Coordinates of C-alpha atoms and ligand atoms in Angstrom, one line a residue:
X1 CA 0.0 0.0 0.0
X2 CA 1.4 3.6 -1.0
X3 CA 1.6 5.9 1.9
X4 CA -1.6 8.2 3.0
X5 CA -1.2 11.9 2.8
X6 CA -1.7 13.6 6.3
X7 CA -3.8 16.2 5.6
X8 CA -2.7 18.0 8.2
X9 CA 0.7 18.9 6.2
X10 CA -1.7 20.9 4.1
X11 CA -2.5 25.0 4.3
X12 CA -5.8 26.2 2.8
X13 CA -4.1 26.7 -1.0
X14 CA -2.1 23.3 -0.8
X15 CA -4.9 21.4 0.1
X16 CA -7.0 23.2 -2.9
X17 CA -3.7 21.7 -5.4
X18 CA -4.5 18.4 -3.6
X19 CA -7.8 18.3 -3.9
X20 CA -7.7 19.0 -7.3
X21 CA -5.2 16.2 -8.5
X22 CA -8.5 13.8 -7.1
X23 CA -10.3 15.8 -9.5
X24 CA -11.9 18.0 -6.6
X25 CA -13.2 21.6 -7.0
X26 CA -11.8 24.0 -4.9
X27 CA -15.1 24.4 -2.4
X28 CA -14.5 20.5 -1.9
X29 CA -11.2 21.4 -0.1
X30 CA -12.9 24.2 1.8
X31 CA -15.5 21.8 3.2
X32 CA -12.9 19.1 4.2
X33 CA -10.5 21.9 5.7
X34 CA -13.4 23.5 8.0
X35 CA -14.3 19.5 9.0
X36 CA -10.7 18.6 9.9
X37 CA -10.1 22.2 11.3
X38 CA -13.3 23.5 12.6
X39 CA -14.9 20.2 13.7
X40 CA -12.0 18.4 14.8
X41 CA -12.9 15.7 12.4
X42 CA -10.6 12.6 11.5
X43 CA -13.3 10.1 10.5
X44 CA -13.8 10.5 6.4
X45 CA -17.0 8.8 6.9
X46 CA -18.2 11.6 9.6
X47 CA -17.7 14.4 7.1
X48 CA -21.7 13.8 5.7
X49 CA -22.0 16.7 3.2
X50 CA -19.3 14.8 1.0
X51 CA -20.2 12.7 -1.9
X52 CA -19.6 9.2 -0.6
X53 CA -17.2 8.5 -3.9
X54 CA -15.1 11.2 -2.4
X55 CA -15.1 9.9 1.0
X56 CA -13.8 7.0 -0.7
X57 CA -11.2 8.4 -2.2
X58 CA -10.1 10.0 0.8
X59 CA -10.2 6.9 3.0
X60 CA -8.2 5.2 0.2
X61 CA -5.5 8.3 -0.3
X62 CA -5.3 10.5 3.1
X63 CA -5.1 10.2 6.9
X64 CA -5.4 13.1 9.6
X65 CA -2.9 12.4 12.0
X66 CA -1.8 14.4 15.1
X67 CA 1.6 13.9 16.9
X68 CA 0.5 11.0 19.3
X69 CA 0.1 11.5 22.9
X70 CA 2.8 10.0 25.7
X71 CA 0.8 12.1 28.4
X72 CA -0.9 14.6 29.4
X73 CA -1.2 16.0 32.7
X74 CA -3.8 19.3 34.4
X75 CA -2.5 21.6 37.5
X76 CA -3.9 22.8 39.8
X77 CA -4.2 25.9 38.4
X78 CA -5.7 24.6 35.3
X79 CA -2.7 24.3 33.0
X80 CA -3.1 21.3 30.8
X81 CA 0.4 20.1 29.2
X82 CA 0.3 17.3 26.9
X83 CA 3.9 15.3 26.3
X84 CA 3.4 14.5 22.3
X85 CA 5.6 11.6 20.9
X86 CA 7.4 12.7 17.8
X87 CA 9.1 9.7 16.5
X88 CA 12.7 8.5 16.7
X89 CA 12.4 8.6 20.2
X90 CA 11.8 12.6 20.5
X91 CA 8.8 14.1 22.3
X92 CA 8.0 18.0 22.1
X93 CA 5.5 19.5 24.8
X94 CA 2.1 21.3 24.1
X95 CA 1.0 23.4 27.1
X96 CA -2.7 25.4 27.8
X97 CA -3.1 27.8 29.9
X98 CA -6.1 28.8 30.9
X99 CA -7.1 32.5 32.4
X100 CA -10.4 34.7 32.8
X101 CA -11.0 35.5 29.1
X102 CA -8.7 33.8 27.1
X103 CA -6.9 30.6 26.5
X104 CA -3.6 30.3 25.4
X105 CA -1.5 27.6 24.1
X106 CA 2.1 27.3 23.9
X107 CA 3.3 25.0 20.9
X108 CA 6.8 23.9 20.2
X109 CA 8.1 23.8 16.6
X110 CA 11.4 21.9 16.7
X111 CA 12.5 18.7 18.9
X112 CA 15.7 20.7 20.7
X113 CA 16.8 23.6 19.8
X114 CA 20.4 24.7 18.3
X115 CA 20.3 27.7 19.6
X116 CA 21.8 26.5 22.6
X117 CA 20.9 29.9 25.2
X118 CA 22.5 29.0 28.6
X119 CA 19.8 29.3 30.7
X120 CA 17.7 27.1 28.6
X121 CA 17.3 23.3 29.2
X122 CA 15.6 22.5 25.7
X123 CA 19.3 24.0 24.0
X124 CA 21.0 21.6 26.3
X125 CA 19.2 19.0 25.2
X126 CA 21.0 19.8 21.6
X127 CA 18.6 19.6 18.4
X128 CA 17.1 16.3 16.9
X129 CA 14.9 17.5 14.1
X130 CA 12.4 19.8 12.8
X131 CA 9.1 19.7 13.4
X132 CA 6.7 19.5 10.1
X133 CA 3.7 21.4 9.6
X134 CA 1.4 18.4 10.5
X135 CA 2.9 18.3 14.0
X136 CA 3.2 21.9 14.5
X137 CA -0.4 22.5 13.6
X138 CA -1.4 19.3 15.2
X139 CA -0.5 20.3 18.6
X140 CA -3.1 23.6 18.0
X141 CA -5.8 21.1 16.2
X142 CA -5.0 18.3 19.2
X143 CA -5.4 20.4 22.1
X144 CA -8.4 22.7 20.6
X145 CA -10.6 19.7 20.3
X146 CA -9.1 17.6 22.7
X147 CA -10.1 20.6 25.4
X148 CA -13.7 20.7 23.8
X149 CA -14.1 16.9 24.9
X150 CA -12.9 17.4 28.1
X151 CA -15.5 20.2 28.7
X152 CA -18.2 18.3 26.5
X153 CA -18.2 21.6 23.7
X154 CA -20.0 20.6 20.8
X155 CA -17.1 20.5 18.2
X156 CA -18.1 23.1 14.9
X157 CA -17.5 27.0 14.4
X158 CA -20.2 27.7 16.7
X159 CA -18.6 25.9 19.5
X160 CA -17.1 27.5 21.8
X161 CA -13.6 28.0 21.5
X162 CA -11.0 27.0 23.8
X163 CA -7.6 28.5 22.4
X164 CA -7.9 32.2 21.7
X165 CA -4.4 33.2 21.9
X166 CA -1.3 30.9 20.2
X167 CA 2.5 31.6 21.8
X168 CA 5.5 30.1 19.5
X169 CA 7.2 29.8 22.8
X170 CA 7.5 26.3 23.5
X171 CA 10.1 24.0 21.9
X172 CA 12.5 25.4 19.0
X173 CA 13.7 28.3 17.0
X174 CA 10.6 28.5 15.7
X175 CA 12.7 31.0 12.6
X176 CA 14.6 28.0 11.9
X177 CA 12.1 25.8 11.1
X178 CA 10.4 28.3 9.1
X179 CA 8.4 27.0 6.2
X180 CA 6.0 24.4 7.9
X181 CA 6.4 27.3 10.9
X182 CA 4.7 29.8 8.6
X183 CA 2.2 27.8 6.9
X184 CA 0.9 26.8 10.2
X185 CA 0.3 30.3 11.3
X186 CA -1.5 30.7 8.0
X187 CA -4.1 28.1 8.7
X188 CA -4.1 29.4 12.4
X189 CA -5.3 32.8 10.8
X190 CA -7.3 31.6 7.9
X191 CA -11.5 31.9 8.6
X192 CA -12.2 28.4 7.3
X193 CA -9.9 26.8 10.3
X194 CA -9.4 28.6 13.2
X195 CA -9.6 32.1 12.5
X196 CA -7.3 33.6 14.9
X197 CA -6.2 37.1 14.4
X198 CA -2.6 38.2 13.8
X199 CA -2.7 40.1 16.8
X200 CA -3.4 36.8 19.1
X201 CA -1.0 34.3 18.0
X202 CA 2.7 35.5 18.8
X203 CA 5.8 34.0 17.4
X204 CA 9.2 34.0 20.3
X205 CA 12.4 34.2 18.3
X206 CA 16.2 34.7 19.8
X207 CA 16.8 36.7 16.7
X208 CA 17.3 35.5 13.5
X209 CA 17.4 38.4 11.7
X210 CA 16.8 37.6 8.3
X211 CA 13.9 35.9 9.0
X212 CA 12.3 38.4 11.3
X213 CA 12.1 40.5 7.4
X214 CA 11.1 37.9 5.5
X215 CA 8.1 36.7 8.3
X216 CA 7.0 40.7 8.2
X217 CA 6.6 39.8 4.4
X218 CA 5.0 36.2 4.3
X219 CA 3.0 37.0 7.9
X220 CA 3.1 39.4 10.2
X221 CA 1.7 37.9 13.5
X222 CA 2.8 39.3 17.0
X223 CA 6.2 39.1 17.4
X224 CA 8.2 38.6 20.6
X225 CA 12.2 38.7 20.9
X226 CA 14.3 37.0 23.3
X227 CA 17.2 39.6 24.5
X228 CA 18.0 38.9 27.6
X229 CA 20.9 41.4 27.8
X230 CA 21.8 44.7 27.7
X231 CA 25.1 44.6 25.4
X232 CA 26.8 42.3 23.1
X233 CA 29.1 40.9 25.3
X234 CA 27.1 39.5 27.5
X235 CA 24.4 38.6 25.1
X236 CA 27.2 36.6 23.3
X237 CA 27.3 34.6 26.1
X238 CA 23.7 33.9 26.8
X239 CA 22.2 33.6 24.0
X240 CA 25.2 32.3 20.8
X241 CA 23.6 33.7 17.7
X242 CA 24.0 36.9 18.7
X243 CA 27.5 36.5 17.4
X244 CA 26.1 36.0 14.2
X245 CA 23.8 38.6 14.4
X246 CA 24.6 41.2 17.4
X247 CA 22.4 43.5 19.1
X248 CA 22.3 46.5 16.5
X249 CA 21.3 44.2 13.8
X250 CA 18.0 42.6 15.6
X251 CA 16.8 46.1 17.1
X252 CA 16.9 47.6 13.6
X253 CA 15.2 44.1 12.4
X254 CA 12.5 44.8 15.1
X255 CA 11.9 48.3 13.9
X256 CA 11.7 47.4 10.5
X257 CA 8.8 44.5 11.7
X258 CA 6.7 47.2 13.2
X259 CA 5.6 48.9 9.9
X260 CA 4.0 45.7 9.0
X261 CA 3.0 44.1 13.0
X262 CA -0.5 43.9 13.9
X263 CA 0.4 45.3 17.2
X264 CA 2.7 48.2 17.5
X265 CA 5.2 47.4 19.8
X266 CA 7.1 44.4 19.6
X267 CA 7.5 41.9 23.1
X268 CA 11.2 42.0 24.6
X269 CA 11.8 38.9 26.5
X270 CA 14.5 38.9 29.4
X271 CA 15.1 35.9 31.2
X272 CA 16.2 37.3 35.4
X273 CA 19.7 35.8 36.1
X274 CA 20.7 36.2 39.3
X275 CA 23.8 38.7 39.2
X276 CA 24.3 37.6 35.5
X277 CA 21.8 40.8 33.5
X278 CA 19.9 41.9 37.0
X279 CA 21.5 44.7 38.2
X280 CA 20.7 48.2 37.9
X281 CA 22.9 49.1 35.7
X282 CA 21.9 46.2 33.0
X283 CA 18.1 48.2 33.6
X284 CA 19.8 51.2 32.9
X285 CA 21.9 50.2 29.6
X286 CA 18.4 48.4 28.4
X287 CA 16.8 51.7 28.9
X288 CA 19.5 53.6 26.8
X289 CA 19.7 50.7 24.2
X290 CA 15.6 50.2 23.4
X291 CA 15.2 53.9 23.3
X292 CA 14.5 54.1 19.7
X293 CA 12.4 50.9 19.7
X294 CA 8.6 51.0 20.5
X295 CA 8.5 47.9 23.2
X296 CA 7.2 46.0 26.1
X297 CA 9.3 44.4 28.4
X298 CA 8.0 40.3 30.1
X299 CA 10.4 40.1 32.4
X300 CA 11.0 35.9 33.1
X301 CA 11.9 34.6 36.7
X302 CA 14.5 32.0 35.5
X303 CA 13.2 28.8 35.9
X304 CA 16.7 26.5 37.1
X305 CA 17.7 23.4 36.2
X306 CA 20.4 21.0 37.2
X307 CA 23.3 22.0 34.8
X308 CA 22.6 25.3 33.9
X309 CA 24.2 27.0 37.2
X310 CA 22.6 29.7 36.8
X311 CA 20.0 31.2 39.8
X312 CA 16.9 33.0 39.5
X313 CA 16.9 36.8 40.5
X314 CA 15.2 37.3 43.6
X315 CA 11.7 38.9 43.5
X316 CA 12.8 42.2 45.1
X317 CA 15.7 42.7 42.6
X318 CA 12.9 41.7 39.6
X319 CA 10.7 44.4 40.6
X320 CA 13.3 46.8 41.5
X321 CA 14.5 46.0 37.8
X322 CA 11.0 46.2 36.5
X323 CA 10.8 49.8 38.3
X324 CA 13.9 51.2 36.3
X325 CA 12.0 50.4 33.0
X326 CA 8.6 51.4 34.0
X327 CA 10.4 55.0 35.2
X328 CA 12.0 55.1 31.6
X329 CA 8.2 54.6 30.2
X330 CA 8.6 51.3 29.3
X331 CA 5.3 48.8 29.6
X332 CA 7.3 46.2 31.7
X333 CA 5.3 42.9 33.0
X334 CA 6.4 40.2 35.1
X335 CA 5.6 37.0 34.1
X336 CA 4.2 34.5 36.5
X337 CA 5.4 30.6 37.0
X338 CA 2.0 28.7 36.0
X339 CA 1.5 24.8 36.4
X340 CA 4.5 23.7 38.4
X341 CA 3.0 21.2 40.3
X342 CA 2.0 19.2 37.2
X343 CA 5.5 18.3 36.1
X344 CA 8.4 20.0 38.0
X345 CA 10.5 19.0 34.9
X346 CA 8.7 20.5 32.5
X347 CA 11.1 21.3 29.3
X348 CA 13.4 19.0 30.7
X349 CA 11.9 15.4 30.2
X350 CA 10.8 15.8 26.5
X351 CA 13.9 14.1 24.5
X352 CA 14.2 11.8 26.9
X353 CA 11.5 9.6 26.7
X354 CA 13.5 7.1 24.7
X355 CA 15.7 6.2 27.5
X356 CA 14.1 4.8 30.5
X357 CA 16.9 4.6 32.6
X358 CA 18.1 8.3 31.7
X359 CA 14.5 9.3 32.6
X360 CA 14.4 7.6 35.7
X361 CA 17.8 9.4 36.8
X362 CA 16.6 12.5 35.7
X363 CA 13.7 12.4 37.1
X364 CA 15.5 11.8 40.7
X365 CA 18.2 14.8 39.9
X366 CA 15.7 16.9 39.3
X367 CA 13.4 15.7 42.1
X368 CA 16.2 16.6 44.3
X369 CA 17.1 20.0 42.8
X370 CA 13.6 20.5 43.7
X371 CA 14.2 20.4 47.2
X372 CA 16.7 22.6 46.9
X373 CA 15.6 25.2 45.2
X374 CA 11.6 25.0 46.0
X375 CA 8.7 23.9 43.7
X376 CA 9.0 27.0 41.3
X377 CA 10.5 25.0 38.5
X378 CA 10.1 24.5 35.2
X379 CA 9.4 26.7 32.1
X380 CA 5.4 27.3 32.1
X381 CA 4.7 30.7 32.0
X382 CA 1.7 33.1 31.8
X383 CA 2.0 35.5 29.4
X384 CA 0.3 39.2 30.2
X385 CA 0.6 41.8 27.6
Ligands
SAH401 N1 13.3 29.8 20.7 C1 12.4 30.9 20.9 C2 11.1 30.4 21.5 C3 11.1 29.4 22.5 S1 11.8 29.8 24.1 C4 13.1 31.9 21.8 O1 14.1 31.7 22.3 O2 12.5 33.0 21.8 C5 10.5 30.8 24.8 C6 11.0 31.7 25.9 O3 11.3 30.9 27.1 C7 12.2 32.5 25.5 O4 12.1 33.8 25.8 C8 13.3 31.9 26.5 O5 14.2 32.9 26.8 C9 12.5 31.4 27.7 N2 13.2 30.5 28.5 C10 14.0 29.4 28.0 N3 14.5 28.8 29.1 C11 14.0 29.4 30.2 C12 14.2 29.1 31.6 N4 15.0 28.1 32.0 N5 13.6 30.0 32.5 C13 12.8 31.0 32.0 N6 12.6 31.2 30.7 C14 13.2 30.4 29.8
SF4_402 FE1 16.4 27.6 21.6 FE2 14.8 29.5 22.5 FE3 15.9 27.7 24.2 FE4 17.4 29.6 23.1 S1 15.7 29.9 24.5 S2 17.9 27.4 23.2 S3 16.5 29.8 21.0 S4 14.4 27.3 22.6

């Protein structure tokens, strides 16, 4: 048997080309996409307004197939993170996070990451492989429908939905994985799938600056840029590809994004390292350095991990941080540790599945690290803009 097209692979105009090579018209793509997309559905025999010869045709030539998953666990809080296996023993996470009026969910877009930031435990995990657009847009079409069953929401457009807001935040350089990265944030936007608008779906990167252009070109969504430090010296050292493209380089990129962002302000991201970027004069030198750029500052309480040896600033050193910006007129939020309790590991197991007895020694290291350094651990956040 010749292998079945995941349909998932597919955004609106591919699977239109698809369609048609089964000798489809074009609205016969539309109605499969808003079945798969809008109603969750995987069943070729469910989707009733199709002629039965095409059903056929699709039983016989496709398959819609999410990433399967290896577990999925809810906080106390609400959090829901799913563990999703990825083949060849790699495993990328999928987290929700609920709030008042809005859902959010964070999706991953590579297995590892080559980025290799110091204070992050998915670059120390090294990178396996990128993620394809099935299992990128999986995680969204997953999660959506998988949270409507939970609740007992009648799939459809009608339904009511679950993820409002999308974060490119989990797993990856989402930038260097950017094909099947953009053509999932089409089909994210587009009003026969999920209908998100630009300004609610957000894409993290650690600068890659030639990319930041080109995804202001192909599809301006929210963007948010990791920078972590104040100068190129130390931002050499935290996060590597600023060698390759240094701090000048991604602010002008930035403020080149903003004449085609739906928002206007681009996200700064900096990670709080305990006496590493935390002082006041790092608050200062940011102040000086974003001047020209129209931004918010999230602040991030450094979630540790065993190897990184780094420690988190304290919160009276964030907020006195936070205070420097906010005096320079910078929006400046603190992001808050959500869903801890579920998995204190979280970002560290995924990769590791494969090996039992690595996971089990893991598990205990970090178990104990726990101890140490008290339950706030691990990378879910809550993002407030
Ligand atoms: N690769 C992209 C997106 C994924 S990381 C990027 O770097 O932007 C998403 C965010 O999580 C980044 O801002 C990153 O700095 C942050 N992060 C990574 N490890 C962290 C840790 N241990 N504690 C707190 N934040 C972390
Ligand atoms: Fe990769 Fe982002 Fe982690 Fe850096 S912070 S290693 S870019 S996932």
């Amino acid at each position: 048997m010749t292998a079945r097209t995941n349909l998932l692979n597919f955004d609106p105009a591919q699977l239109v080309a698809w369609c048609g090579e089964l000798g489809e018209k074009p609205f016969r793509a539309k109605q499969l996409q808003r079945w798969i997309h809008q109603f969750g559905a995987s069943d070729f025999d469910a989707m009733t307004d199709l002629a039965k010869s095409l059903r056929d045709k699709l039983k016989l030539h496709a398959v819609v197939a999410a990433p399967a998953v290896i577990s999925d666990h809810t906080s106390n809080d609400g959090t829901r993170k799913w563990l999703l296996d990825v083949g060849q023993g790699n495993a990328v996470e999928t987290v929700f996070i609920p709030e008042e009026n809005r859902g959010t969910l964070c999706i991953s877009t590579q297995a590892g990451c080559a980025v290799n930031c110091r204070f992050c435990s998915t670059g120390k995990q090294g990178f396996s492989r990128n993620l394809s657009m099935a299992e990128i847009i999986g995680q969204l079409w997953m999660a959506e429908f998988e949270l409507r069953r939970t609740k007992g929401i009648e799939p459809g457009p009608k339904g009511e939905r679950q993820i409002t807001n999308v974060v490119m935040m989990g797993m990856g350089e989402p930038l260097l994985n950017y094909e099947p990265t953009v053509t999932a944030l089409k089909l994210m936007l587009d009003d026969n799938a999920y209908g998100l608008s630009r300004r609610r779906v957000t894409l993290s990167t650690s600068g890659v600056v030639p990319m930041i252009d080109k995804l202001s070109q192909d599809c301006p969504v929210a963007l948010a840029v990791s920078l972590h430090a104040s100068n190129d010296s130390l931002r050499d050292n935290l996060v590597p590809l600023n060698k390759k493209y240094p701090l000048a380089e991604l602010l002008a990129a930035c403020q080149r994004y903003l004449e085609f962002a739906p928002r206007d302000f681009v996200t700064l991201e900096y990670c709080m390292l305990d006496g590493v970027n935390d002082t006041d004069a790092h608050a200062h030198e940011l102040v000086a350095l974003v001047a020209p750029l129209s931004c918010k500052f999230n602040l991030i309480p450094f979630n540790p991990f065993p190897e990184s040896g780094l420690l988190r600033s304290n919160n009276v050193r964030i907020k006195a941080f936070a205070q420097i910006l906010m005096d320079a007129g910078i929006v400046t939020t603190i992001r808050k540790t959500r869903g801890d309790d579920i998995d204190a590991a979280c970002g560290q197991l995924a990769g590791e599945v494969q090996d039992r007895t690595n996971l089990q020694e893991r598990t205990q290291k970090i178990a104990d690290y726990q101890q140490k350094y008290g339950k706030d651990f691990g990378r879910l956040v809550e993002i407030r803009e």
